[in-house]
Coordinates of C-alpha atoms in Angstrom, one line a residue:
Chain A
M857 CA 127.0 90.9 57.5
T858 CA 129.0 88.9 60.5
D859 CA 128.9 91.7 63.2
Y860 CA 126.0 90.2 65.4
T861 CA 125.5 89.3 68.8
P862 CA 124.6 85.4 69.9
V863 CA 121.5 87.0 71.5
E864 CA 121.0 88.8 68.4
M865 CA 121.3 85.4 66.4
M866 CA 118.9 83.7 69.0
T867 CA 116.0 86.3 68.6
V868 CA 116.4 86.5 64.7
A869 CA 116.2 82.6 64.8
A870 CA 113.2 82.4 66.7
S871 CA 111.4 85.4 64.5
R872 CA 112.0 83.1 61.2
V873 CA 109.4 80.6 62.2
L874 CA 106.8 82.6 63.0
S875 CA 104.4 83.6 59.9
S876 CA 101.2 85.8 59.3
T877 CA 98.7 83.0 59.9
D878 CA 100.0 82.3 63.4
V879 CA 97.9 83.4 66.6
C880 CA 100.7 83.6 69.2
F881 CA 100.6 84.1 73.1
A882 CA 103.5 86.2 73.7
G883 CA 105.6 86.5 77.0
V884 CA 107.2 89.8 77.6
G885 CA 111.0 90.2 76.9
P886 CA 112.9 87.8 74.6
P887 CA 109.3 86.2 73.3
S888 CA 107.8 89.2 72.6
E889 CA 111.0 90.7 71.1
A890 CA 111.2 87.7 68.8
C891 CA 107.4 88.1 67.9
N892 CA 107.5 91.7 67.0
L893 CA 110.7 91.2 65.0
A894 CA 108.8 88.5 62.8
R895 CA 105.8 91.0 62.5
V896 CA 108.0 93.9 61.1
L897 CA 109.9 91.6 58.9
H898 CA 108.0 88.9 57.1
A899 CA 104.7 88.2 59.2
P900 CA 102.8 91.5 59.3
D901 CA 99.4 89.8 60.0
I902 CA 100.6 87.8 63.1
T903 CA 98.2 87.8 65.7
L904 CA 100.0 88.8 69.0
I905 CA 98.2 88.1 71.9
Y906 CA 99.3 89.2 75.6
E907 CA 98.0 88.0 79.0
S908 CA 96.7 91.4 79.8
G909 CA 93.8 90.7 77.4
T910 CA 95.2 92.4 74.2
I911 CA 94.3 90.5 70.9
G912 CA 96.2 91.7 68.1
A913 CA 98.5 94.0 69.5
R914 CA 100.7 96.0 67.1
P915 CA 103.4 97.6 69.4
C916 CA 106.0 100.3 67.8
V917 CA 108.0 99.7 70.8
L918 CA 108.6 96.5 72.9
P919 CA 106.5 96.6 76.2
L920 CA 108.3 96.3 79.3
S921 CA 105.4 94.7 81.0
V922 CA 102.4 92.9 79.7
G923 CA 100.2 95.7 80.5
D924 CA 101.7 98.2 78.7
G925 CA 99.2 100.8 77.1
E926 CA 101.0 100.5 73.8
L927 CA 99.6 97.0 73.7
C928 CA 96.2 98.1 74.2
E929 CA 96.4 101.4 71.8
T930 CA 97.5 99.2 69.1
A931 CA 95.2 96.1 69.5
L932 CA 92.2 95.2 67.7
N933 CA 90.4 94.4 71.0
T934 CA 91.3 94.2 74.5
V935 CA 89.3 91.7 76.8
S936 CA 89.5 91.2 80.5
V937 CA 92.3 88.8 81.9
A938 CA 89.4 86.4 82.8
E939 CA 88.0 86.2 79.3
M940 CA 91.4 86.0 77.8
F941 CA 92.3 82.5 79.9
R942 CA 89.0 81.1 80.0
Y943 CA 87.6 81.8 76.4
W944 CA 90.6 82.8 74.0
L945 CA 93.2 80.2 75.6
Q946 CA 91.5 77.5 77.3
G947 CA 88.9 77.6 74.5
G948 CA 91.5 76.4 72.1
N949 CA 92.1 79.6 69.9
I950 CA 96.0 80.0 70.0
S951 CA 98.0 78.2 68.2
I952 CA 101.4 79.0 69.6
G953 CA 102.6 80.0 73.2
F954 CA 105.8 81.7 73.3
L955 CA 107.6 81.4 76.5
G956 CA 110.8 82.1 78.4
A957 CA 112.3 80.2 81.4
A958 CA 114.5 80.5 84.5
Q959 CA 115.6 76.8 84.5
I960 CA 114.7 74.3 81.7
D961 CA 115.3 70.7 81.7
R962 CA 116.0 68.2 78.9
F963 CA 112.3 67.3 78.4
G964 CA 111.4 71.4 78.2
N965 CA 109.9 71.5 81.5
I966 CA 110.5 74.9 83.1
N967 CA 111.1 76.3 86.5
T968 CA 110.3 79.8 87.1
T969 CA 109.1 79.7 90.7
V970 CA 112.0 79.1 93.1
I971 CA 115.8 78.1 93.3
G972 CA 116.3 75.8 96.4
D973 CA 113.2 74.6 98.3
Y974 CA 109.9 75.9 97.9
R975 CA 108.9 76.5 101.5
K976 CA 112.6 77.8 101.9
P977 CA 113.8 79.1 99.0
R978 CA 117.4 80.2 98.3
V979 CA 115.8 82.6 95.6
R980 CA 112.1 83.4 95.2
L981 CA 111.4 83.9 91.5
P982 CA 108.2 85.6 90.0
G983 CA 106.3 82.4 89.7
G984 CA 104.2 80.8 86.8
G985 CA 102.0 83.6 85.5
G986 CA 100.3 82.6 82.8
A987 CA 102.7 80.2 81.6
P988 CA 101.2 76.8 82.9
E989 CA 98.2 77.2 81.2
I990 CA 99.4 78.9 77.8
A991 CA 101.7 75.5 77.9
G992 CA 99.0 73.5 78.3
S993 CA 96.2 74.9 76.1
C994 CA 98.1 76.5 73.1
D995 CA 98.5 74.0 70.2
Q996 CA 102.4 74.2 70.5
V997 CA 105.0 76.0 72.7
Y998 CA 108.3 77.7 71.5
I999 CA 110.8 78.3 74.2
I1000 CA 113.5 81.1 73.9
V1001 CA 116.2 81.3 76.6
R1002 CA 120.0 81.8 76.7
Q1003 CA 122.0 78.7 77.5
S1004 CA 123.9 78.6 81.1
T1005 CA 124.6 75.8 83.3
R1006 CA 122.6 77.4 86.0
G1007 CA 119.5 77.5 83.5
F1008 CA 119.9 74.1 81.9
V1009 CA 119.7 71.7 84.8
E1010 CA 119.4 68.1 85.1
T1011 CA 116.6 68.3 87.8
L1012 CA 114.3 71.2 88.0
D1013 CA 114.0 72.6 91.5
F1014 CA 110.4 73.3 90.8
V1015 CA 108.1 72.2 87.9
T1016 CA 106.2 75.3 87.4
T1017 CA 105.2 74.7 83.6
Y1018 CA 104.9 71.3 82.1
G1019 CA 106.8 70.5 78.9
H1020 CA 107.0 66.8 78.2
G1021 CA 107.3 65.4 81.7
K1022 CA 109.9 62.7 81.9
G1023 CA 109.6 61.9 78.1
G1024 CA 108.0 59.4 75.8
S1025 CA 104.3 59.5 76.4
S1026 CA 104.2 61.5 79.7
R1027 CA 102.6 64.6 78.6
Q1028 CA 99.5 62.3 77.3
D1029 CA 99.5 60.4 80.3
V1030 CA 98.8 63.3 82.3
G1031 CA 96.0 64.2 80.3
F1032 CA 97.5 66.8 77.8
S1033 CA 96.0 66.7 74.1
T1034 CA 98.5 69.7 72.8
A1035 CA 101.7 69.4 71.4
G1036 CA 103.9 71.0 74.3
P1037 CA 107.4 72.3 73.3
T1038 CA 108.1 71.9 69.7
L1039 CA 111.3 74.2 69.6
L1040 CA 113.6 75.7 71.7
F1041 CA 115.6 78.7 70.8
T1042 CA 119.0 79.8 72.5
D1043 CA 121.9 82.0 72.1
L1044 CA 123.9 79.1 70.6
G1045 CA 121.4 76.6 68.7
I1046 CA 117.9 75.3 68.1
W1047 CA 116.4 72.3 69.8
A1048 CA 113.5 70.1 69.1
P1049 CA 112.1 67.2 70.8
D1050 CA 113.1 63.7 69.5
P1051 CA 110.0 62.2 68.3
E1052 CA 110.0 59.0 70.3
T1053 CA 111.8 60.1 73.5
R1054 CA 110.5 63.7 73.5
E1055 CA 113.9 64.5 74.8
L1056 CA 115.0 68.0 73.6
T1057 CA 117.6 67.4 70.9
V1058 CA 119.7 69.9 69.2
V1059 CA 118.8 70.5 65.4
S1060 CA 120.8 73.2 64.4
M1061 CA 123.8 75.3 65.5
H1062 CA 124.5 79.0 65.3
A1063 CA 127.5 79.7 62.9
G1064 CA 130.8 79.3 64.7
V1065 CA 129.5 77.5 67.7
S1066 CA 131.3 74.4 68.9
R1067 CA 130.2 71.1 70.8
D1068 CA 132.4 72.1 73.5
Q1069 CA 130.7 75.2 73.9
M1070 CA 127.3 73.6 74.1
A1071 CA 128.4 71.1 76.5
A1072 CA 129.7 73.8 78.6
T1073 CA 126.6 75.6 78.9
V1074 CA 124.3 72.7 79.5
G1075 CA 124.1 70.6 82.8
W1076 CA 123.1 67.0 81.0
P1077 CA 124.8 64.9 78.3
I1078 CA 123.4 66.8 75.0
R1079 CA 121.8 64.6 72.4
Y1080 CA 122.2 66.0 68.6
A1081 CA 120.0 65.1 65.8
D1082 CA 121.7 62.7 63.1
H1083 CA 121.9 65.7 60.9
V1084 CA 122.9 69.1 62.8
E1085 CA 122.4 72.1 60.6
E1086 CA 123.9 75.3 60.8
T1087 CA 121.4 78.1 61.4
P1088 CA 121.9 80.7 58.7
I1089 CA 123.5 84.2 60.0
P1090 CA 121.2 87.2 60.5
S1091 CA 120.6 89.1 57.2
G1092 CA 121.4 92.6 57.0
K1093 CA 117.8 93.5 56.9
E1094 CA 117.1 91.3 59.9
L1095 CA 119.8 93.0 62.0
E1096 CA 118.7 96.5 61.1
M1097 CA 115.1 95.8 61.8
L1098 CA 115.8 94.2 65.2
R1099 CA 118.1 97.4 66.2
D1100 CA 115.6 99.6 65.0
L1101 CA 113.1 98.2 67.4
H1102 CA 115.9 98.2 70.2
A1103 CA 116.6 101.8 69.5
R1104 CA 112.9 102.7 69.5
T1105 CA 112.1 100.6 72.6
C1106 CA 115.0 102.5 74.6
A1107 CA 114.0 105.9 73.5
A1108 CA 110.3 105.4 74.4
H1109 CA 111.1 103.7 78.0
Q1110 CA 113.8 106.1 78.6
I1111 CA 116.6 103.5 79.0
H1112 CA 120.0 104.5 78.4
K1113 CA 122.4 101.4 77.8
Chain B
M303 CA 71.0 99.3 97.3
T304 CA 72.3 102.2 98.6
R305 CA 74.2 104.7 96.8
V306 CA 77.9 104.9 96.9
A307 CA 79.1 107.7 99.3
V308 CA 81.8 110.2 97.6
I309 CA 84.4 110.6 100.4
S310 CA 87.9 111.3 101.2
L311 CA 90.5 108.3 100.7
D312 CA 91.6 108.6 104.4
E313 CA 87.8 108.0 105.5
A314 CA 87.2 105.1 103.1
I315 CA 90.4 103.3 104.0
A316 CA 89.6 104.0 108.1
E317 CA 85.9 102.6 107.4
Y318 CA 86.3 99.5 105.3
V319 CA 89.9 98.4 105.7
F320 CA 90.4 96.6 108.9
D321 CA 93.2 94.7 110.8
G322 CA 93.3 91.1 109.6
A323 CA 90.9 91.9 106.6
T324 CA 91.2 90.1 103.0
V325 CA 91.9 93.2 100.6
A326 CA 92.4 92.7 96.8
F327 CA 94.1 95.9 95.1
E328 CA 93.4 95.0 91.8
G329 CA 94.5 96.5 88.5
F330 CA 96.5 94.3 85.6
S331 CA 99.7 96.5 85.2
H332 CA 97.3 99.2 84.4
L333 CA 95.2 101.5 87.0
I334 CA 96.9 99.9 90.0
P335 CA 95.4 102.0 93.2
F336 CA 98.8 103.1 94.6
A337 CA 97.3 106.1 96.4
A338 CA 94.9 103.8 98.3
A339 CA 97.7 101.5 99.5
H340 CA 99.7 104.3 100.6
E341 CA 96.7 105.7 102.6
T342 CA 96.3 101.7 104.2
I343 CA 100.3 102.2 105.1
R344 CA 99.9 105.3 106.7
Q345 CA 96.9 103.8 108.7
R346 CA 99.1 101.3 110.0
R347 CA 97.1 98.3 108.9
K348 CA 98.4 95.1 110.1
N349 CA 97.8 91.3 109.2
L350 CA 96.3 91.9 105.9
T351 CA 95.8 89.0 103.4
L352 CA 96.8 91.1 100.3
V353 CA 95.3 89.3 97.0
R354 CA 96.6 90.5 93.6
M355 CA 97.2 88.8 90.5
T356 CA 100.7 90.6 90.2
P357 CA 101.9 92.1 93.6
D358 CA 103.9 94.6 91.6
L359 CA 105.6 97.6 93.6
I360 CA 102.3 98.1 95.2
Y361 CA 102.6 95.1 97.4
D362 CA 106.2 95.1 97.6
Q363 CA 105.7 98.4 99.5
M364 CA 103.0 97.2 101.6
I365 CA 104.7 94.1 102.7
G366 CA 108.1 96.0 103.7
M367 CA 106.0 98.3 105.9
G368 CA 104.6 95.2 107.7
C369 CA 101.0 95.5 106.5
A370 CA 100.7 91.7 105.1
Q371 CA 100.1 88.2 106.9
R372 CA 99.5 86.7 103.8
L373 CA 99.6 87.2 100.2
V374 CA 97.8 85.5 97.4
F375 CA 99.3 86.2 94.2
S376 CA 100.1 85.0 90.7
Y377 CA 103.2 86.5 89.2
A378 CA 105.4 88.3 91.9
G379 CA 108.0 90.1 89.4
N380 CA 108.7 93.8 88.8
P381 CA 107.5 93.8 85.1
G382 CA 110.5 94.5 83.0
V383 CA 112.8 95.0 85.7
G384 CA 113.2 91.8 87.8
L385 CA 112.2 90.5 91.1
L386 CA 110.3 92.1 93.9
R387 CA 112.9 92.6 96.7
R388 CA 110.8 93.3 99.7
L389 CA 108.5 90.4 98.8
R390 CA 111.9 88.2 98.6
D391 CA 113.2 89.5 102.0
A392 CA 109.8 88.7 103.7
V393 CA 109.7 85.3 102.2
E394 CA 113.3 84.4 102.4
N395 CA 114.1 86.2 105.8
S396 CA 110.7 86.9 107.2
W397 CA 111.7 90.8 107.2
P398 CA 110.0 92.9 108.7
N399 CA 107.7 89.8 109.2
A400 CA 106.9 86.3 108.0
V401 CA 104.5 86.5 105.0
E402 CA 102.6 83.0 104.4
I403 CA 102.0 83.0 100.5
C404 CA 99.3 81.3 98.6
E405 CA 100.4 81.1 94.9
H406 CA 98.4 80.6 92.0
S407 CA 98.8 80.7 88.0
H408 CA 97.0 83.8 86.4
A409 CA 94.2 81.1 85.1
A410 CA 93.6 79.9 88.5
L411 CA 93.5 83.4 90.3
A412 CA 91.4 84.7 87.7
N413 CA 88.8 81.8 87.9
A414 CA 88.9 82.2 91.5
Y415 CA 87.9 86.0 91.3
V416 CA 85.2 84.7 88.4
A417 CA 84.0 82.0 91.1
A418 CA 83.4 84.7 93.6
A419 CA 81.7 87.1 91.4
S420 CA 79.5 84.3 90.1
G421 CA 78.5 83.6 93.6
L422 CA 80.1 79.7 93.3
P423 CA 82.4 78.1 95.9
L424 CA 84.7 77.3 93.1
M425 CA 85.7 77.1 89.7
I426 CA 87.1 74.6 87.5
F427 CA 89.2 74.9 84.5
R428 CA 91.9 72.8 82.6
G429 CA 95.1 73.6 84.0
Y430 CA 97.8 72.7 86.7
R431 CA 98.4 69.4 85.0
G432 CA 101.5 67.7 85.9
V433 CA 103.1 70.7 87.8
D434 CA 104.2 71.1 91.4
L435 CA 102.1 74.2 92.8
P436 CA 98.9 71.9 93.7
R437 CA 101.2 70.1 96.4
F438 CA 101.9 73.2 98.2
N439 CA 98.7 75.2 97.8
P440 CA 95.6 73.7 99.5
E441 CA 93.1 76.1 97.7
I442 CA 93.9 74.1 94.5
G443 CA 91.8 70.7 94.1
K444 CA 90.6 68.5 91.3
V445 CA 87.4 67.2 90.0
S446 CA 86.2 64.7 87.5
C447 CA 83.6 66.0 84.9
P448 CA 80.5 64.2 85.7
F449 CA 79.6 63.7 81.8
S450 CA 82.8 62.8 80.2
G451 CA 85.3 61.9 83.4
E452 CA 87.9 64.3 82.4
E453 CA 89.7 65.3 85.4
L454 CA 89.6 69.0 85.8
A455 CA 91.4 71.5 88.4
A456 CA 89.3 73.5 90.9
V457 CA 90.0 76.5 92.6
R458 CA 88.6 77.7 95.8
A459 CA 86.4 81.2 95.1
I460 CA 88.1 84.2 96.7
N461 CA 85.9 86.7 98.2
P462 CA 87.8 89.6 99.6
D463 CA 86.5 91.6 102.6
V464 CA 87.3 94.7 100.4
T465 CA 88.2 95.4 96.6
I466 CA 90.0 98.4 95.9
I467 CA 90.4 99.6 92.3
H468 CA 91.4 102.9 90.5
A469 CA 89.4 103.9 87.4
Q470 CA 89.4 106.6 84.8
R471 CA 86.2 108.4 85.9
A472 CA 82.7 108.4 87.5
D473 CA 79.6 110.4 86.7
R474 CA 77.7 112.4 89.2
S475 CA 75.8 109.4 90.2
G476 CA 78.7 107.5 91.1
N477 CA 78.8 105.0 88.0
V478 CA 82.5 104.1 87.3
L479 CA 84.0 103.5 83.6
V480 CA 87.0 101.5 83.5
E481 CA 88.8 101.7 80.0
G482 CA 92.1 99.9 78.6
I483 CA 93.8 97.2 80.0
I484 CA 90.8 96.2 82.4
G485 CA 92.1 93.1 83.8
M486 CA 90.3 91.6 86.6
Q487 CA 88.7 94.9 88.0
K488 CA 85.0 93.9 87.3
E489 CA 85.4 90.5 88.7
A490 CA 87.4 91.7 91.9
V491 CA 84.9 94.3 92.8
L492 CA 81.9 91.9 92.2
A493 CA 83.6 89.0 94.0
A494 CA 84.2 91.5 97.4
R495 CA 82.0 92.3 100.0
H496 CA 83.1 95.7 100.0
A497 CA 84.3 97.8 97.2
I498 CA 86.6 101.4 97.1
V499 CA 87.1 103.1 93.8
T500 CA 89.4 105.8 93.3
V501 CA 89.0 107.8 90.2
E502 CA 90.9 110.5 88.3
E503 CA 87.8 112.5 87.8
I504 CA 84.0 112.9 88.3
V505 CA 82.3 114.0 85.0
D506 CA 78.9 114.9 84.0
D507 CA 78.7 112.1 81.2
L508 CA 80.7 108.9 81.1
A509 CA 80.3 108.8 77.6
A510 CA 80.4 105.0 77.6
H511 CA 79.5 102.9 74.6
A512 CA 76.9 100.1 75.2
N513 CA 79.6 97.3 76.0
A514 CA 81.9 99.2 78.1
C515 CA 83.1 98.2 81.4
V516 CA 80.9 100.2 83.8
L517 CA 80.6 99.6 87.6
P518 CA 77.1 100.9 88.3
H519 CA 77.1 103.0 91.9
W520 CA 74.9 100.5 93.5
I521 CA 77.6 97.7 93.8
L522 CA 80.3 100.5 95.0
D523 CA 80.5 101.6 99.0
A524 CA 83.1 104.4 98.5
L525 CA 84.0 106.5 95.6
C526 CA 87.1 108.9 96.2
V527 CA 88.3 111.4 93.8
V528 CA 92.4 111.0 93.7
P529 CA 93.8 112.5 90.3
G530 CA 97.3 110.5 89.7
G531 CA 96.2 107.8 92.2
A532 CA 97.8 105.0 89.9
H533 CA 101.1 106.5 89.5
P534 CA 103.7 105.1 89.0
S535 CA 101.5 102.9 87.1
Y536 CA 99.2 104.6 84.3
A537 CA 95.7 105.6 83.7
Q538 CA 95.2 105.1 79.9
G539 CA 93.9 108.4 78.4
Y540 CA 95.4 110.5 81.3
Y541 CA 99.2 109.6 82.0
R542 CA 101.5 107.1 81.1
R543 CA 103.4 104.3 83.1
D544 CA 106.5 105.8 84.7
N545 CA 109.0 103.6 83.8
A546 CA 112.0 105.2 85.5
A547 CA 110.0 104.8 88.9
Y548 CA 109.8 101.3 88.4
R549 CA 113.5 100.8 87.5
E550 CA 114.6 103.2 90.4
W551 CA 112.5 101.0 92.6
D552 CA 114.7 98.0 92.0
S553 CA 117.8 100.2 93.7
I554 CA 115.6 101.5 96.7
A555 CA 114.1 98.2 97.6
A556 CA 117.3 96.5 97.4
D557 CA 118.3 97.9 100.8
R558 CA 116.0 97.8 104.0
H559 CA 117.4 101.1 105.3
R560 CA 117.0 102.9 102.1
F561 CA 113.5 101.4 101.5
Q562 CA 112.4 102.7 104.9
E563 CA 114.0 106.2 104.1
W564 CA 112.0 106.4 101.0
M565 CA 108.9 105.2 102.5
N566 CA 109.0 108.1 105.2
E567 CA 109.8 110.5 102.6
N568 CA 107.1 109.6 100.1
V569 CA 104.5 107.9 101.7
L570 CA 104.2 108.4 105.7
E571 CA 105.0 112.2 105.6
Q572 CA 102.6 112.8 102.4
D573 CA 99.2 112.4 102.1
H574 CA 97.0 111.3 98.7
T575 CA 96.9 114.7 97.2
V576 CA 100.9 114.3 96.2
F577 CA 99.8 111.9 93.3
A578 CA 98.2 114.6 91.2
S579 CA 101.7 116.2 90.8
R580 CA 103.4 113.0 90.5
A581 CA 101.3 112.1 87.5
I582 CA 101.7 115.4 85.9
A583 CA 105.6 115.0 86.0
S584 CA 105.3 111.5 84.8
R585 CA 103.5 112.8 81.9
E586 CA 105.8 115.6 81.0
G587 CA 108.5 113.4 81.4
H588 CA 107.4 111.3 78.6
D589 CA 105.8 114.0 76.1

């Protein structure tokens, strides 16, 4: 099957790395979408955790907010937000934090706070929410975001969520013992940190994507792995399940596209 | 301890929410006390410090109506829709007035409530490493573990003058049951000097299991029966989230004039009894 969008490719690629043994803290939007696609495709026993306190949520439709009733109704258990952040997250019980981003830099640091100066912002974004501590306390972090020159910037306007800092050993130097961002999924490819410099490096490009396209959507000179793979295109089953999930979600939330 | 007073919502707001107060209207996407916020707007309260993890539409409305002087929060979006346009207008353009912001992460603000609920001046946690927010928020500090030397983040306790929450039901003694996504309601109530709870209904028996989230009557000050009082958010077991209202808000809040007209028509010219029919309409819209 070849009829798919770059965003569908992004979601499918992200879903493939998740498995039934993962305990995954899912941000709402594209991260939650990839996690639930994995759950209905090949990871039926994945534990999905949302910051509203729901543990083991199995939503039939994608949540519009982290606090949707669907998450609580399908979860194994729902705890308070304080318990979620203190015991389950900070206590070291979550293997993957799956985040989105407004701005990201080459070391996987994320800005979701402001565009411009913090005290006099050009655009006031929502802020950190759970992300700063999710990125600190989960064993590793996956990020999913579409590439654009506005989003993939040389220098962040604000560091909301720490990734690999300025690269090298910076993450350990500021006191983290967790791995931080290990995979970045975009509409054009898959990135992973270089083992030494920790700079995000392109390890796979989606079918039909050129290096010119990559360069035109990223605000820094891109580094490529020695062997850049081509991401396998979505299977018929993957696309069918993703589109079913979308159709159910739109019907439930009365969204008319 | 005195027994909670079952009074009308307008009486409760008049008695406990004063100009300049620090008020937490809590409820994490669920059970957001919109009716109480609308009553506060109608009573023209000013210079409030508004505390809430997710300001949501409820604080977008209060900020746009000039109730807020300061905002303490940890995620300022319209969930699933986008940004909060009245909040942005206040922060970016000081309209209708400048609003000072005190911004946290979720973990930090949750810990600030836990500190206050625990009777402590601060809470420590593993967070804020390497990021920019501590440079702008003096309520964030650092401490060294006296045993290991590990550097940890500290956050000052938040003790609201009043916390206001919405819950499913109370019994005839005024004990309150909160079910579903319970967010920070218990901590925010225990952190505050006074607590107002609006409920869907009063029942003979709460039917709460031994570990349920129950707030005993003697830690509450005012109990108000306001069916539908969380609309357009939801009350699990009673009515669902009105997602259409959340989406529609984006265009209402995008324009100052349209916002004011909407607030006149739907808040200033109404009273809290209108919420029951809104929740019914929301329920039927989803069935």
